Amino acid sequence: MRLLVLGGTQFLSRAVAADAVQRGHEVVCASRGQSGTVPPGTTLVRWDRDQDAPAPLTDGGPYDAVVDVARQPSHVRRALAALAASPPSDPHWVFVSTISVYADDADPAGPGAGRLEDPVPDDVDLADDPDAYGGLKVACEQLVLDAAGSAVVVRPGLIVGPGDPSGRFAYWGRRAGDTGELVGPGDPASLVQVIDVRDLAAWIVTLAERRTTGTLDAVGPAMPFADLVREVAPEATVTWLPDAFLEAEGVEPWTGPGSIPVWLPRPEYDGMLAHDARPALDAGLVVRSVAETARDTRLWLESDPAARIGGITREREADLLARWRARTT
C-alpha cells in the first residue's frame, strides 16, 4: 500500500506513519516539517497547508490511502482537491475526527445517534475560540464524506501514551507504580476511557488496508475511574475526594496546571468518556491494558526531560489530602 499521511511529525500522525512503515508499506508524509521529524523509512514532502499542494505531492504517483488529522476546513478542502488532481487513483480516506463533535457531553450515544455540533465551515483560530473545535471537525468530516469516493471517519476520545503533548495522561503516567497515597478525584464509579496512541495508530492503518467505510468512535472500553487508578498504581493507597471539595479548593477538571487531568464534572460530562467501544473492536481495534500504557508513559517521561506533565503538583496533591483529613477528623 502506498499511504499518504498528512502530518507525520507529531504524536498520532507520526505513530500512524511509523506503524505503516513497520508493516512494509510505502509512506509519504506531507507536512511543514517544523514541529518534529518524520519516522525513519518515510518520505517527507514539505507542505504548508495554507498554500496549494506542491508538485512533488500531486505528481508523485497515485496513493492507495490517505490519513488526515486536520481540524481546519480549508486544509481538508485543499487536500481533497490536490488528490483529485493527482494521477488517476481512488485513495481511501481515513479522517481522524474527535468525540468533541458530539454536542451533548452527558450523552454517550455514538455515530448516527449522538447529536452533533453545528458545522463551522470556515477556519477559526482555536487560540481565540477553543469551543469551535467540535464544529470545525464536523465540517471537516462532511467535506471528506461528500468528496472522497471511499472514506471512514474515526472519532477518538482521549488519546494517551508515550509522546502525549497534552500532558493529561502524563499526570497519571508519572504515578505508574507508585506505592504512596494518591488523590482519587470525584466518584470512583464514574466511567472513563482512554485509547493508547499506538493502538489507535495501528487500527487506522488497518482501516486503510481494509478500506473500511463509515463512521466509528475510536475509544477503548469504558471503566470506572477506580479501575483506571488501580491499573496505574495497584499498590498505592487511594483517597477519593468528592467533586464538591475539589471544586471548593479551586482544582480544575480535565486539563491545565491547576487540574486533576481526566477528572470531569458530573453529571454534565457523564457521556464524554463512556462511548461504546464494541463497534471499533468489531472493526479490528485491539487495545492494550491501561497498566501497560501507564508504565510506558512513565518510562517516556523519565527518558525525556522536556516531556510535558499536566495537572497539579505532588505538593499540591499532598496539601489537598491534608486539608481533607483536617476537615473530616
Short mmCIF file of C-alpha atoms in Angstrom, two decimals:
data_model
loop_
_atom_site.label_atom_id
_atom_site.label_comp_id
_atom_site.label_asym_id
_atom_site.label_seq_id
_atom_site.Cartn_x
_atom_site.Cartn_y
_atom_site.Cartn_z
CA MET A 1 0.00 0.00 0.00
CA ARG A 2 1.18 3.49 -0.80
CA LEU A 3 -0.01 5.66 2.08
CA LEU A 4 -0.10 9.45 2.33
CA VAL A 5 -0.06 10.74 5.91
CA LEU A 6 -1.00 14.40 6.12
CA GLY A 7 1.26 15.23 9.03
CA GLY A 8 3.63 12.59 10.30
CA THR A 9 5.79 14.57 12.69
CA GLN A 10 3.73 14.63 15.89
CA PHE A 11 2.04 12.14 18.23
CA LEU A 12 -0.80 10.34 16.40
CA SER A 13 0.11 11.06 12.78
CA ARG A 14 3.73 10.14 13.47
CA ALA A 15 2.63 6.89 15.12
CA VAL A 16 0.47 6.08 12.08
CA ALA A 17 3.39 6.63 9.70
CA ALA A 18 5.72 4.53 11.88
CA ASP A 19 3.24 1.65 12.13
CA ALA A 20 2.65 1.64 8.37
CA VAL A 21 6.39 1.51 7.67
CA GLN A 22 6.78 -1.40 10.07
CA ARG A 23 4.14 -3.28 8.05
CA GLY A 24 6.13 -2.76 4.87
CA HIS A 25 4.02 -0.02 3.31
CA GLU A 26 5.41 2.90 1.31
CA VAL A 27 4.68 6.03 3.34
CA VAL A 28 4.78 9.67 2.25
CA CYS A 29 4.37 12.31 4.97
CA ALA A 30 3.20 15.78 3.91
CA SER A 31 3.91 18.47 6.49
CA ARG A 32 5.85 21.66 7.04
CA GLY A 33 8.48 19.61 8.82
CA GLN A 34 8.86 22.24 11.54
CA SER A 35 7.32 20.53 14.57
CA GLY A 36 9.38 17.35 14.55
CA THR A 37 10.82 14.65 12.34
CA VAL A 38 9.07 12.01 10.30
CA PRO A 39 9.74 8.36 11.20
CA PRO A 40 12.67 6.56 9.57
CA GLY A 41 11.70 4.89 6.33
CA THR A 42 9.16 7.53 5.28
CA THR A 43 9.46 10.23 2.63
CA LEU A 44 8.82 13.84 3.64
CA VAL A 45 7.15 16.24 1.23
CA ARG A 46 7.10 19.72 2.71
CA TRP A 47 3.66 21.30 2.54
CA ASP A 48 2.23 24.29 4.38
CA ARG A 49 -1.47 23.51 4.07
CA ASP A 50 -2.33 27.20 3.97
CA GLN A 51 -0.82 27.02 0.45
CA ASP A 52 -1.62 24.96 -2.62
CA ALA A 53 -0.18 21.45 -2.67
CA PRO A 54 3.37 21.22 -4.05
CA ALA A 55 4.11 19.34 -7.26
CA PRO A 56 6.06 16.52 -5.52
CA LEU A 57 2.85 15.62 -3.70
CA THR A 58 0.47 15.65 -6.65
CA ASP A 59 2.90 14.37 -9.31
CA GLY A 60 4.46 11.60 -7.24
CA GLY A 61 2.14 8.85 -8.34
CA PRO A 62 -1.18 7.51 -7.02
CA TYR A 63 -1.88 6.80 -3.34
CA ASP A 64 -3.89 3.86 -2.09
CA ALA A 65 -4.95 5.62 1.09
CA VAL A 66 -4.76 8.97 2.86
CA VAL A 67 -4.78 9.65 6.61
CA ASP A 68 -5.71 13.17 7.67
CA VAL A 69 -5.92 14.65 11.17
CA ALA A 70 -6.71 18.24 10.10
CA ARG A 71 -9.00 20.49 12.09
CA GLN A 72 -9.32 23.44 9.66
CA PRO A 73 -11.83 23.01 6.81
CA SER A 74 -9.63 24.86 4.29
CA HIS A 75 -6.85 22.32 4.87
CA VAL A 76 -9.22 19.44 4.16
CA ARG A 77 -10.63 21.12 1.04
CA ARG A 78 -7.13 21.75 -0.26
CA ALA A 79 -6.06 18.16 0.32
CA LEU A 80 -9.15 16.71 -1.34
CA ALA A 81 -8.66 18.97 -4.36
CA ALA A 82 -4.97 18.13 -4.60
CA LEU A 83 -5.54 14.39 -4.59
CA ALA A 84 -8.41 14.68 -7.06
CA ALA A 85 -5.96 16.35 -9.45
CA SER A 86 -3.19 13.77 -8.91
CA PRO A 87 -2.51 10.82 -11.24
CA PRO A 88 -5.56 8.53 -11.58
CA SER A 89 -6.27 6.78 -8.31
CA ASP A 90 -9.05 6.14 -5.85
CA PRO A 91 -7.44 6.70 -2.46
CA HIS A 92 -9.30 5.58 0.62
CA TRP A 93 -9.54 8.42 3.14
CA VAL A 94 -9.20 7.86 6.86
CA PHE A 95 -10.22 11.09 8.55
CA VAL A 96 -9.37 11.40 12.23
CA SER A 97 -12.05 13.47 13.93
CA THR A 98 -12.92 13.62 17.65
CA ILE A 99 -15.69 12.80 20.11
CA SER A 100 -15.85 16.58 20.62
CA VAL A 101 -18.15 16.61 17.58
CA TYR A 102 -20.95 15.47 19.90
CA ALA A 103 -23.00 18.36 21.23
CA ASP A 104 -24.19 16.73 24.46
CA ASP A 105 -21.35 15.64 26.74
CA ALA A 106 -23.82 13.96 29.08
CA ASP A 107 -24.94 11.58 26.33
CA PRO A 108 -22.68 8.63 25.38
CA ALA A 109 -24.56 7.99 22.12
CA GLY A 110 -22.25 7.50 19.16
CA PRO A 111 -22.42 7.73 15.35
CA GLY A 112 -25.91 8.05 13.94
CA ALA A 113 -27.43 8.61 17.38
CA GLY A 114 -25.47 11.33 19.17
CA ARG A 115 -26.41 14.92 18.36
CA LEU A 116 -23.58 16.77 16.59
CA GLU A 117 -22.28 20.29 16.95
CA ASP A 118 -23.27 22.67 14.18
CA PRO A 119 -20.59 22.61 11.48
CA VAL A 120 -18.16 25.52 11.36
CA PRO A 121 -17.28 25.73 7.66
CA ASP A 122 -14.66 28.48 7.85
CA ASP A 123 -11.30 28.30 9.59
CA VAL A 124 -11.12 29.51 13.19
CA ASP A 125 -8.07 30.23 15.30
CA LEU A 126 -8.64 27.90 18.23
CA ALA A 127 -6.46 30.04 20.44
CA ASP A 128 -9.19 32.66 20.16
CA ASP A 129 -12.19 30.32 20.20
CA PRO A 130 -11.40 26.82 21.54
CA ASP A 131 -15.11 25.99 21.67
CA ALA A 132 -15.17 25.96 17.84
CA TYR A 133 -13.12 22.75 17.75
CA GLY A 134 -16.03 20.32 17.58
CA GLY A 135 -17.86 22.28 14.90
CA LEU A 136 -14.70 22.57 12.80
CA LYS A 137 -14.25 18.81 12.92
CA VAL A 138 -17.90 18.27 11.94
CA ALA A 139 -17.32 20.43 8.86
CA CYS A 140 -14.13 18.51 8.03
CA GLU A 141 -15.96 15.18 8.34
CA GLN A 142 -18.65 16.34 5.95
CA LEU A 143 -16.11 17.50 3.39
CA VAL A 144 -14.39 14.11 3.36
CA LEU A 145 -17.58 12.07 3.27
CA ASP A 146 -19.01 14.22 0.47
CA ALA A 147 -15.91 14.32 -1.73
CA ALA A 148 -13.98 11.08 -1.22
CA GLY A 149 -15.09 8.03 -3.15
CA SER A 150 -14.21 5.79 -0.22
CA ALA A 151 -13.80 7.03 3.35
CA VAL A 152 -14.01 6.24 7.04
CA VAL A 153 -14.28 8.77 9.86
CA VAL A 154 -12.91 7.84 13.27
CA ARG A 155 -13.75 9.88 16.36
CA PRO A 156 -11.15 9.33 19.10
CA GLY A 157 -11.75 10.05 22.73
CA LEU A 158 -8.78 10.77 25.00
CA ILE A 159 -5.61 9.66 23.20
CA VAL A 160 -2.84 8.74 25.64
CA GLY A 161 0.58 7.16 25.80
CA PRO A 162 4.25 7.98 25.22
CA GLY A 163 4.78 11.27 23.43
CA ASP A 164 1.45 12.80 24.51
CA PRO A 165 1.88 16.57 24.00
CA SER A 166 -1.16 17.47 26.15
CA GLY A 167 0.34 16.26 29.42
CA ARG A 168 -3.04 14.93 30.56
CA PHE A 169 -2.35 11.23 30.89
CA ALA A 170 1.27 12.01 31.74
CA TYR A 171 -0.10 13.14 35.10
CA TRP A 172 -1.22 9.56 35.71
CA GLY A 173 1.76 8.01 33.95
CA ARG A 174 4.07 9.77 36.39
CA ARG A 175 2.24 7.88 39.14
CA ALA A 176 2.64 4.47 37.48
CA GLY A 177 3.84 2.01 40.09
CA ASP A 178 3.59 4.50 42.97
CA THR A 179 3.04 2.99 46.41
CA GLY A 180 2.16 6.09 48.40
CA GLU A 181 -1.13 7.91 48.85
CA LEU A 182 -2.85 9.29 45.75
CA VAL A 183 -5.86 11.53 45.26
CA GLY A 184 -8.75 9.84 43.54
CA PRO A 185 -10.85 12.63 42.03
CA GLY A 186 -14.61 12.59 42.41
CA ASP A 187 -16.73 9.44 42.27
CA PRO A 188 -14.67 6.25 41.87
CA ALA A 189 -17.56 4.72 39.91
CA SER A 190 -17.55 7.46 37.24
CA LEU A 191 -16.80 5.97 33.84
CA VAL A 192 -13.68 7.00 31.94
CA GLN A 193 -11.99 5.68 28.81
CA VAL A 194 -8.69 6.19 27.06
CA ILE A 195 -7.04 4.86 23.92
CA ASP A 196 -3.31 4.29 23.56
CA VAL A 197 -1.87 6.26 20.65
CA ARG A 198 -0.09 3.13 19.38
CA ASP A 199 -3.29 1.09 19.35
CA LEU A 200 -5.18 3.87 17.58
CA ALA A 201 -2.40 4.28 15.01
CA ALA A 202 -2.30 0.55 14.27
CA TRP A 203 -6.08 0.49 13.85
CA ILE A 204 -6.00 3.46 11.47
CA VAL A 205 -3.51 1.61 9.27
CA THR A 206 -5.75 -1.47 9.37
CA LEU A 207 -8.76 0.62 8.33
CA ALA A 208 -6.72 1.96 5.42
CA GLU A 209 -5.62 -1.54 4.39
CA ARG A 210 -9.17 -2.90 4.53
CA ARG A 211 -10.73 0.25 3.01
CA THR A 212 -13.27 0.22 5.84
CA THR A 213 -16.05 2.76 5.41
CA GLY A 214 -18.47 4.52 7.74
CA THR A 215 -18.09 6.45 11.00
CA LEU A 216 -16.76 4.92 14.20
CA ASP A 217 -15.94 6.13 17.69
CA ALA A 218 -12.27 5.39 18.32
CA VAL A 219 -12.35 4.55 22.02
CA GLY A 220 -11.16 1.90 24.39
CA PRO A 221 -13.56 0.14 26.76
CA ALA A 222 -15.08 2.39 29.40
CA MET A 223 -14.14 1.59 33.00
CA PRO A 224 -14.78 3.03 36.46
CA PHE A 225 -12.22 5.67 37.41
CA ALA A 226 -11.26 3.45 40.35
CA ASP A 227 -10.20 0.70 37.93
CA LEU A 228 -8.07 3.10 35.89
CA VAL A 229 -6.26 4.32 39.01
CA ARG A 230 -5.83 0.72 40.20
CA GLU A 231 -4.22 -0.22 36.88
CA VAL A 232 -1.92 2.79 37.04
CA ALA A 233 -0.79 2.25 40.62
CA PRO A 234 -2.04 -1.08 42.01
CA GLU A 235 -0.03 -0.80 45.24
CA ALA A 236 -0.98 2.80 46.05
CA THR A 237 -3.44 3.92 48.69
CA VAL A 238 -6.16 5.98 47.01
CA THR A 239 -8.17 8.57 48.91
CA TRP A 240 -11.19 9.67 46.91
CA LEU A 241 -12.02 13.34 47.30
CA PRO A 242 -15.56 14.46 46.40
CA ASP A 243 -16.22 16.73 43.45
CA ALA A 244 -17.58 19.47 45.70
CA PHE A 245 -14.44 19.52 47.85
CA LEU A 246 -12.12 19.69 44.82
CA GLU A 247 -14.18 22.45 43.25
CA ALA A 248 -14.20 24.43 46.53
CA GLU A 249 -10.42 24.09 46.67
CA GLY A 250 -10.09 25.55 43.18
CA VAL A 251 -8.98 22.35 41.45
CA GLU A 252 -9.79 22.45 37.75
CA PRO A 253 -11.07 19.44 35.79
CA TRP A 254 -9.67 17.78 32.66
CA THR A 255 -6.51 19.74 31.81
CA GLY A 256 -4.26 22.62 32.80
CA PRO A 257 -1.66 23.29 35.52
CA GLY A 258 -4.28 23.59 38.26
CA SER A 259 -6.22 20.50 37.26
CA ILE A 260 -6.50 16.83 38.00
CA PRO A 261 -6.44 15.53 34.44
CA VAL A 262 -9.15 13.17 33.13
CA TRP A 263 -11.44 14.14 36.03
CA LEU A 264 -14.66 15.73 34.73
CA PRO A 265 -17.69 17.32 36.42
CA ARG A 266 -20.67 15.01 36.77
CA PRO A 267 -23.37 14.51 35.58
CA GLU A 268 -22.86 17.04 32.78
CA TYR A 269 -19.93 15.02 31.38
CA ASP A 270 -21.27 11.54 32.09
CA GLY A 271 -21.22 10.61 28.41
CA MET A 272 -17.95 12.09 27.19
CA LEU A 273 -15.77 9.19 28.33
CA ALA A 274 -18.39 6.46 28.17
CA HIS A 275 -18.87 5.74 24.48
CA ASP A 276 -19.46 2.19 23.24
CA ALA A 277 -16.15 0.61 22.19
CA ARG A 278 -17.73 -2.52 20.70
CA PRO A 279 -18.13 -1.21 17.10
CA ALA A 280 -14.45 -0.25 17.00
CA LEU A 281 -13.36 -3.56 18.48
CA ASP A 282 -15.52 -5.39 15.95
CA ALA A 283 -13.84 -3.34 13.21
CA GLY A 284 -10.37 -4.52 14.24
CA LEU A 285 -9.27 -2.24 17.06
CA VAL A 286 -7.00 -4.05 19.52
CA VAL A 287 -6.27 -2.34 22.83
CA ARG A 288 -3.60 -2.92 25.42
CA SER A 289 -4.11 -2.56 29.17
CA VAL A 290 -4.08 0.80 30.88
CA ALA A 291 -1.34 -0.62 33.10
CA GLU A 292 0.93 -1.10 30.07
CA THR A 293 0.15 2.37 28.75
CA ALA A 294 0.86 3.95 32.15
CA ARG A 295 4.14 2.05 32.53
CA ASP A 296 5.35 3.05 29.07
CA THR A 297 4.28 6.65 29.64
CA ARG A 298 6.35 6.79 32.82
CA LEU A 299 9.36 5.35 31.00
CA TRP A 300 8.96 8.01 28.33
CA LEU A 301 8.72 10.76 30.95
CA GLU A 302 11.88 9.52 32.64
CA SER A 303 13.75 9.48 29.32
CA ASP A 304 12.65 12.91 28.10
CA PRO A 305 13.24 15.85 30.47
CA ALA A 306 11.29 18.10 28.11
CA ALA A 307 8.14 15.96 28.28
CA ARG A 308 5.08 17.85 29.43
CA ILE A 309 3.23 16.76 32.57
CA GLY A 310 -0.09 18.45 33.18
CA GLY A 311 -2.07 18.85 36.36
CA ILE A 312 -1.37 19.73 39.94
CA THR A 313 1.99 19.09 41.56
CA ARG A 314 2.65 16.37 44.09
CA GLU A 315 2.95 19.10 46.74
CA ARG A 316 -0.49 20.42 45.86
CA GLU A 317 -1.85 16.88 45.95
CA ALA A 318 -0.40 16.33 49.43
CA ASP A 319 -1.89 19.62 50.59
CA LEU A 320 -5.33 18.59 49.33
CA LEU A 321 -5.10 15.31 51.23
CA ALA A 322 -4.07 17.10 54.42
CA ARG A 323 -6.89 19.63 54.11
CA TRP A 324 -9.39 16.82 53.51
CA ARG A 325 -8.23 14.94 56.60
CA ALA A 326 -8.42 18.10 58.69
CA ARG A 327 -11.95 18.66 57.52
CA THR A 328 -13.16 15.11 58.17
CA THR A 329 -11.48 14.40 61.54
#
